[in-house]
Every structure is written in C-alpha cells, then in structure tokens.
Short mmCIF file of C-alpha atoms in Angstrom, two decimals:
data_model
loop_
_atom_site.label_atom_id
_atom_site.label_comp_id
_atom_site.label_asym_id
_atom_site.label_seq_id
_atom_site.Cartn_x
_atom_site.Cartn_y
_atom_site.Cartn_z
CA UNK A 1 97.19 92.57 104.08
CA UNK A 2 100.22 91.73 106.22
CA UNK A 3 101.56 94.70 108.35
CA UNK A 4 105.79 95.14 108.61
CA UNK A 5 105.13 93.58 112.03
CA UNK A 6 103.53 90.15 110.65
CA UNK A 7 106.25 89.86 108.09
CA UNK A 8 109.67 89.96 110.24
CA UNK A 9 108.62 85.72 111.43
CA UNK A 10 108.43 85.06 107.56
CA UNK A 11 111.63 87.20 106.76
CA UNK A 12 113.62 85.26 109.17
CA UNK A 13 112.65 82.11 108.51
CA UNK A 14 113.26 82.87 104.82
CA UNK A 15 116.80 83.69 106.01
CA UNK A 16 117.48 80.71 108.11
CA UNK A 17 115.96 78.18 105.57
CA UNK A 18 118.28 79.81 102.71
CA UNK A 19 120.81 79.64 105.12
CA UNK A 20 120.76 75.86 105.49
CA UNK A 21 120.33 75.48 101.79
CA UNK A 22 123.22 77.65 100.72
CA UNK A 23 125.31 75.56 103.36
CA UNK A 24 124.29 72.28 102.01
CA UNK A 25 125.55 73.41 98.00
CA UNK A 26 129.13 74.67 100.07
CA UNK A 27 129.55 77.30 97.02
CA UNK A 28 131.27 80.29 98.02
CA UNK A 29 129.47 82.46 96.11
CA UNK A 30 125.86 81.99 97.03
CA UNK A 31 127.21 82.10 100.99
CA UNK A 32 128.33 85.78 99.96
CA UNK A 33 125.50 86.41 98.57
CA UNK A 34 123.11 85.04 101.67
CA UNK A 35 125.45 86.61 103.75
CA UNK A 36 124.51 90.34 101.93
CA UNK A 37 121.13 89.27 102.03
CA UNK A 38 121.20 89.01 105.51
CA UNK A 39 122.66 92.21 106.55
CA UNK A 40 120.42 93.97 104.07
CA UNK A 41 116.71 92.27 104.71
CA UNK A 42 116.85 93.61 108.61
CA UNK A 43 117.84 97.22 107.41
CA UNK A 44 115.28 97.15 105.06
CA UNK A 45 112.49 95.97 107.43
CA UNK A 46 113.50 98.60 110.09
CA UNK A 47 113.20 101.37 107.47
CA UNK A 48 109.55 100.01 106.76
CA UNK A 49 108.55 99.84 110.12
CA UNK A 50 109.52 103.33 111.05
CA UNK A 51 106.66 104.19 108.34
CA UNK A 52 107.22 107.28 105.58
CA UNK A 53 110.23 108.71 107.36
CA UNK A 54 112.09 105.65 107.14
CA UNK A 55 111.20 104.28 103.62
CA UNK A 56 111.93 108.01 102.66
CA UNK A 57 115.16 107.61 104.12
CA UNK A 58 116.18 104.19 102.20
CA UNK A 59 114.92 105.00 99.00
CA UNK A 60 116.44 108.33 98.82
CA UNK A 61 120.29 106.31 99.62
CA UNK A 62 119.11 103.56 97.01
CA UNK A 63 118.16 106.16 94.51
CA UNK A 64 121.65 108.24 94.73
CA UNK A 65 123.36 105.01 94.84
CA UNK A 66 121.11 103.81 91.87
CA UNK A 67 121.97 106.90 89.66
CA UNK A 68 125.67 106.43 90.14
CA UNK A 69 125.21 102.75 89.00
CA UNK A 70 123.08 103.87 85.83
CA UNK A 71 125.33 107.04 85.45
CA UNK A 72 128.10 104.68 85.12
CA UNK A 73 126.79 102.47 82.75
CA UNK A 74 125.80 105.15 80.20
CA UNK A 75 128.52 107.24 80.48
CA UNK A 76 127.18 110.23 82.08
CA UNK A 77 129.24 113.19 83.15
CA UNK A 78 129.36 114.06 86.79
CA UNK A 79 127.05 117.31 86.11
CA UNK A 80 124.67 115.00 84.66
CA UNK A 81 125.02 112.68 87.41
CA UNK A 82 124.34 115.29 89.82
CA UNK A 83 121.53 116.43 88.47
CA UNK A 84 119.79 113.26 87.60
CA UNK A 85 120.70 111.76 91.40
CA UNK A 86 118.81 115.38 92.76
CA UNK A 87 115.68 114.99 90.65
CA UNK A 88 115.21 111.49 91.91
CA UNK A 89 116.14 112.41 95.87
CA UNK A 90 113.62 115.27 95.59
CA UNK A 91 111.22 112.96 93.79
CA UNK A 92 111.59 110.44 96.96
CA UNK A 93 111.70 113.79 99.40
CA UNK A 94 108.75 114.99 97.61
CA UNK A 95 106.41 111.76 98.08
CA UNK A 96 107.44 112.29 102.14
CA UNK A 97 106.74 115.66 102.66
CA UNK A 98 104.34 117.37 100.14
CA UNK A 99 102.62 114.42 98.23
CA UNK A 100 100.14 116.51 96.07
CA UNK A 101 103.21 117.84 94.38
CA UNK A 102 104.89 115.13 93.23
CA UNK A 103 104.30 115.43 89.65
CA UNK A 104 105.28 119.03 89.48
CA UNK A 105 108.81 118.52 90.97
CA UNK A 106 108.72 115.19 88.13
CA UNK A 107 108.66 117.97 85.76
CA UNK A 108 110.86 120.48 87.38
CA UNK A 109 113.47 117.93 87.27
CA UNK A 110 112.86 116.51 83.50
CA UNK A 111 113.66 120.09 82.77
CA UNK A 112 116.71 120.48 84.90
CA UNK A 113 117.90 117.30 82.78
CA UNK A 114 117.24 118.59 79.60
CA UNK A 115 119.05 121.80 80.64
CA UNK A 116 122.26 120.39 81.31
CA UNK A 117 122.94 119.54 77.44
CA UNK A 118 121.45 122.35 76.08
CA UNK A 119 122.94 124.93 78.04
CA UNK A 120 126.55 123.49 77.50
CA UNK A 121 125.49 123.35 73.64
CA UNK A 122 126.81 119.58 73.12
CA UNK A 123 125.38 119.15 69.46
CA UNK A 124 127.63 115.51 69.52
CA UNK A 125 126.25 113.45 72.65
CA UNK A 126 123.53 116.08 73.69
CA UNK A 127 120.37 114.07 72.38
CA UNK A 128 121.98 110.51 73.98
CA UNK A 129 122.24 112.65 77.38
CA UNK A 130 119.37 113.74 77.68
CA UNK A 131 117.77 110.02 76.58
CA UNK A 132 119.57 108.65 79.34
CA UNK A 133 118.94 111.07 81.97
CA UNK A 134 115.02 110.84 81.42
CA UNK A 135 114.92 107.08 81.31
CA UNK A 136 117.11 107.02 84.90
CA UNK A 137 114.35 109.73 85.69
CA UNK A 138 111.46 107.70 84.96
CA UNK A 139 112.96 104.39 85.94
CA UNK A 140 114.52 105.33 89.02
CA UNK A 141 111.97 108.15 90.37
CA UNK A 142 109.51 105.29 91.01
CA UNK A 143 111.63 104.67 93.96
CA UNK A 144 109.52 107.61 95.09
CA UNK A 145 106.07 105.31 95.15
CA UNK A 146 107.56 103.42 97.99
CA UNK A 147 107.08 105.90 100.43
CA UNK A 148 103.31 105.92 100.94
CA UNK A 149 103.20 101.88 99.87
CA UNK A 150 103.89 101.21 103.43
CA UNK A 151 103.45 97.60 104.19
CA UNK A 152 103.05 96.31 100.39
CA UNK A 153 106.12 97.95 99.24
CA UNK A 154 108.07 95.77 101.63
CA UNK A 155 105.41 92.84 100.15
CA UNK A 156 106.51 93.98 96.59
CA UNK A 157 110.30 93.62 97.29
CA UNK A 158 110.13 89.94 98.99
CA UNK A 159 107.87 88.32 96.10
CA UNK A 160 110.04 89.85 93.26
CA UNK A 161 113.35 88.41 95.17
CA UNK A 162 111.83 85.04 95.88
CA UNK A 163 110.50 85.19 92.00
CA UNK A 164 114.04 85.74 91.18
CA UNK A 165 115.46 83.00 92.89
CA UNK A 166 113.35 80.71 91.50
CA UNK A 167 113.12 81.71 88.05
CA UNK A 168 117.20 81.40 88.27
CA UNK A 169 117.44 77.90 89.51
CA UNK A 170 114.20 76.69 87.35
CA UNK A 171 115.94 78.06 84.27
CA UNK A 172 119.29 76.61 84.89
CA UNK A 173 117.30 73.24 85.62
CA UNK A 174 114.41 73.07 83.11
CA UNK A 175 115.72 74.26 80.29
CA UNK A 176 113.62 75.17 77.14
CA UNK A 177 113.60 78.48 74.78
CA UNK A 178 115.11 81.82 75.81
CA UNK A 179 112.75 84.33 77.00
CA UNK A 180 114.77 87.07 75.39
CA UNK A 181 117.89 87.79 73.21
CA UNK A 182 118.50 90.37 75.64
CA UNK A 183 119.14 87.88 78.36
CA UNK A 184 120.18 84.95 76.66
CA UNK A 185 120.57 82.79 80.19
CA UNK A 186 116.86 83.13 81.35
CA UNK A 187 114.04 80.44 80.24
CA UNK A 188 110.27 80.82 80.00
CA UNK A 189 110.25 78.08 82.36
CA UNK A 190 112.63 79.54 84.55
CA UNK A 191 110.24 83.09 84.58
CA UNK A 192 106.91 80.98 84.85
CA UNK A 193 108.08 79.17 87.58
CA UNK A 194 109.05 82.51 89.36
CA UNK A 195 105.81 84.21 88.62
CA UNK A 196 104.27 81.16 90.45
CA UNK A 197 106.46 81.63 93.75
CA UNK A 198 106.03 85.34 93.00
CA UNK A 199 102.16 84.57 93.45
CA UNK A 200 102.21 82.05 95.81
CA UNK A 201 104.32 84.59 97.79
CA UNK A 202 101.47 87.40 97.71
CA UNK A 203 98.86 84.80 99.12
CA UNK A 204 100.99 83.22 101.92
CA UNK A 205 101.64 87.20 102.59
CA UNK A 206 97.26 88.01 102.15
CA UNK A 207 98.56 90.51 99.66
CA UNK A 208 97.01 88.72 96.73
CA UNK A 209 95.02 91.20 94.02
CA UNK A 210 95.21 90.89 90.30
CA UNK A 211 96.71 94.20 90.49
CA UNK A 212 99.77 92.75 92.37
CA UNK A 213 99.74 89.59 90.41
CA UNK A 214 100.37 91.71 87.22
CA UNK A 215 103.33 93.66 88.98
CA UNK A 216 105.15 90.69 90.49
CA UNK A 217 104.31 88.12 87.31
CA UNK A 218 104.59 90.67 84.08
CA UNK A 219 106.58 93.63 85.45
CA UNK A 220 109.28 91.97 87.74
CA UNK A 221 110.82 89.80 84.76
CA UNK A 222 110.18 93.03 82.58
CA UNK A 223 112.56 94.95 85.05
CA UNK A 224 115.24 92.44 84.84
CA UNK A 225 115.21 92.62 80.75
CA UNK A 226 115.24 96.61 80.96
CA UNK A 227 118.59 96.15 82.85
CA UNK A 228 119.39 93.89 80.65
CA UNK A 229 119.29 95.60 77.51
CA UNK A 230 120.71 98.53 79.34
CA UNK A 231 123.69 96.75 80.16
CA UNK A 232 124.18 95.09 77.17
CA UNK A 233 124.37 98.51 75.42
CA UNK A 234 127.17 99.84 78.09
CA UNK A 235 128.87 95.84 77.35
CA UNK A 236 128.94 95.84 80.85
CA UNK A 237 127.72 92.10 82.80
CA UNK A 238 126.69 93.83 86.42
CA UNK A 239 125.61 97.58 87.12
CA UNK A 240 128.15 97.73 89.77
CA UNK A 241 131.16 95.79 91.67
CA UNK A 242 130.77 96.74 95.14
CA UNK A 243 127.77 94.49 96.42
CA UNK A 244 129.98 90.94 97.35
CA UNK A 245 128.23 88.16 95.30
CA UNK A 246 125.72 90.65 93.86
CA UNK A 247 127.05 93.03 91.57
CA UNK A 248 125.42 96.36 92.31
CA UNK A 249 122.78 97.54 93.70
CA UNK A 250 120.72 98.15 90.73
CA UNK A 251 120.99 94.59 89.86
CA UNK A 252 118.64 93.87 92.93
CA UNK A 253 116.54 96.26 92.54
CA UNK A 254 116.15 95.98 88.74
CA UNK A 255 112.54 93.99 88.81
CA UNK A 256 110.99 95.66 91.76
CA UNK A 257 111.50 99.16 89.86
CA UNK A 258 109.04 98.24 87.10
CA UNK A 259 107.08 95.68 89.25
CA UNK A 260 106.41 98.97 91.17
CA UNK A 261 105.84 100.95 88.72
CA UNK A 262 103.28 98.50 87.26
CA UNK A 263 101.49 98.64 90.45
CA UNK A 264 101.13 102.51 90.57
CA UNK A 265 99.86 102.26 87.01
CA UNK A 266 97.05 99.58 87.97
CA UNK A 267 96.69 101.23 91.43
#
C-alpha cells in the first residue's frame, strides 16, 4: 500500500492538473473551489504524516465542526450540541489514546445523549432529539476510525473526492435515470462512472482490496444520499455557508463518513 510519503507526488499533481483544467472552463466558482482544495489537501497530508497524533488532531476539529453543521440542520439546542460535539471528540480522543476502549466511551456518550431530553422532560421534541443526536453519533463518531487507518485513511479520502468529481461531471454529461429521489441531480451513470475512477484510484494508489472497492464504490455514493435526505428534511441545499465554493464542511466529507464506515465493517 502507498505510505503518506508516496502519495504527496500524486496529490500535487492532482492539484496542478485540476488547476489547469479549472483555468481552461474560466468559471469562478470551480476556481474557488480548487482554490479551497488547495489550501486544504496540504493540511490534510501533514496531519497524516505526523501519524495518530496528527489525524487525532484533524478529525477531532472536523468532528466539532461537523456537529455544528448537523446540529444546525436538525435544529438542535446548544446543550445538545455540546454534548453530541463531546461524545464524538472523545470518540476521536479515545481511538488516540486508549484504543481498547473505544466502544465503552461509544456508549458512555449514547447515554449522555439520551440524557439531555430526558432529564429536561421534553415530552414534545424529546424522541426527535434524541434520533438526531444518535444518528450524528453514529455517523460522525466514525471520524474516530481514521486515527489508526494511517496511510489508507488518507487513500480513502482521495478516491471518494476524485469519485465525486467524476460522478458530477459524468452525470451532468451522460444523462440517464436518477439514482435517487433524494438527490434528484445525480445519474447512475454519473455514480458508475465515479465508482470506476474511485477504483481505478485505489490501484494507481496499490490500495486495491474488495474490501476497499465496496467502501469507495457502494458506501461513498451512499454517504452523499444520507446527506441528502438529511438535508432535504432540514429544506436546507448545503450543510453549511462558510467553505467558499463548497458549502460546509460536511458536504465534503459526507461520502468518506460511510465509505469509512463500510471499511471498518468489512475490515
């Protein structure tokens, strides 16, 4: 498998041929967009080389900023916030620096989530509260099975991005049936074609196993629907505003949660 190391020449070149290519279409838009991209792939890269400290690190800040995003979209209060953004930071802390107990802080927090709406006795929006706050538990705590992924987390996240891309311009171009009511602008060509670059991506990268085939091909266009009907329900079109060209945060992320969580299953 590729180390961190082996994949900064791919990375940049990556960059520098999206560069040209988003120069040659002159849209504003996708120049903001490449331009976030590269600020954020070198940050990212540096946190995987430094090892578990450093992925720790990241996905901790992408987790809190995460269960803002998601705390946003369902309307949570800020003590629900709070306590949803802790369980997932000591999920992430957790993987780091005591490993073996990972699933009993899972459960430590599910309950500190369920507490909040029973102990302020909201009969009214209690049950929706604590739905919500256990689905951004589950969704958002695999950020914690980055830290000991090392190398193939990194992997994970480049093959689900470049699946993206290509399933969005594919789709635009190709045409043909929806995949899903809950995403009415993506095509089953558009997601085939990504699962191919997904693939294709994994070999070029010798991280090629049917067990990251599933997570890049069936789980990364399954994270992108989950958002999807998530932010359909809030009638909201991006998690966040703050990302230039992007959204939020949890709109890049959104396949690599479940394309990661896929993994740990099959792992």
């Amino acid at each position: 498998m590729t180390t961190v190391a082996g994949l900064v020449p791919y990375l940049g070149g990556a960059l520098a041929v999206g560069g040209v290519a988003v120069a040659a279409t002159r849209r504003r838009e996708l120049m903001v967009r490449w331009c976030v991209w590269a600020l954020g792939v070198p940050l990212v890269t540096a946190a995987f080389w430094l090892g578990p400290p450093g992925i720790a690190v990241l996905a901790a800040v992408v987790g809190a900023v995460a269960v803002a995003e998601f705390g946003g979209l369902l309307r949570l209060g800020p003590v629900d916030r709070a306590v949803l953004g802790a369980a997932v930071v000591g999920l992430v802390l957790t993987a780091w620096l005591a490993p073996g107990e990972v699933l009993r802080v899972a459960a430590a927090g599910a309950l500190a989530i369920a507490g909040v709406p029973l102990f302020s006795g909201d009969a009214e929006h209690g049950l929706r509260r604590l739905g919500a706050g256990l689905l951004g538990l589950v969704w958002l705590g695999v950020l914690a099975g980055l830290v000991p992924s090392g190398a193939l987390g990194l992997v994970l996240f480049v093959a689900v991005s470049i699946a993206d891309i290509v399933a969005y311009a594919a789709g635009r171009r190709l045409g043909g049936p929806r995949l899903s009511p809950l995403s009415p602008a993506k095509r089953w060509s558009g997601t085939l074609a990504g699962a191919a670059a997904g693939l294709l991506t994994l070999a070029v990268l010798s991280s090629l196993t049917w067990q990251t085939a599933v997570a890049v091909a069936v789980g990364g266009p399954l994270g992108d629907l989950l958002e999807s009907m998530v932010k359909r329900g809030a009638r909201a079109k991006d998690a966040g505003r703050w990302l230039p060209g992007s959204g939020g945060l949890l709109d890049r992320i959104d396949s690599l949660l479940v394309a990661l969580a896929v993994l740990l299953v099959l792992g």
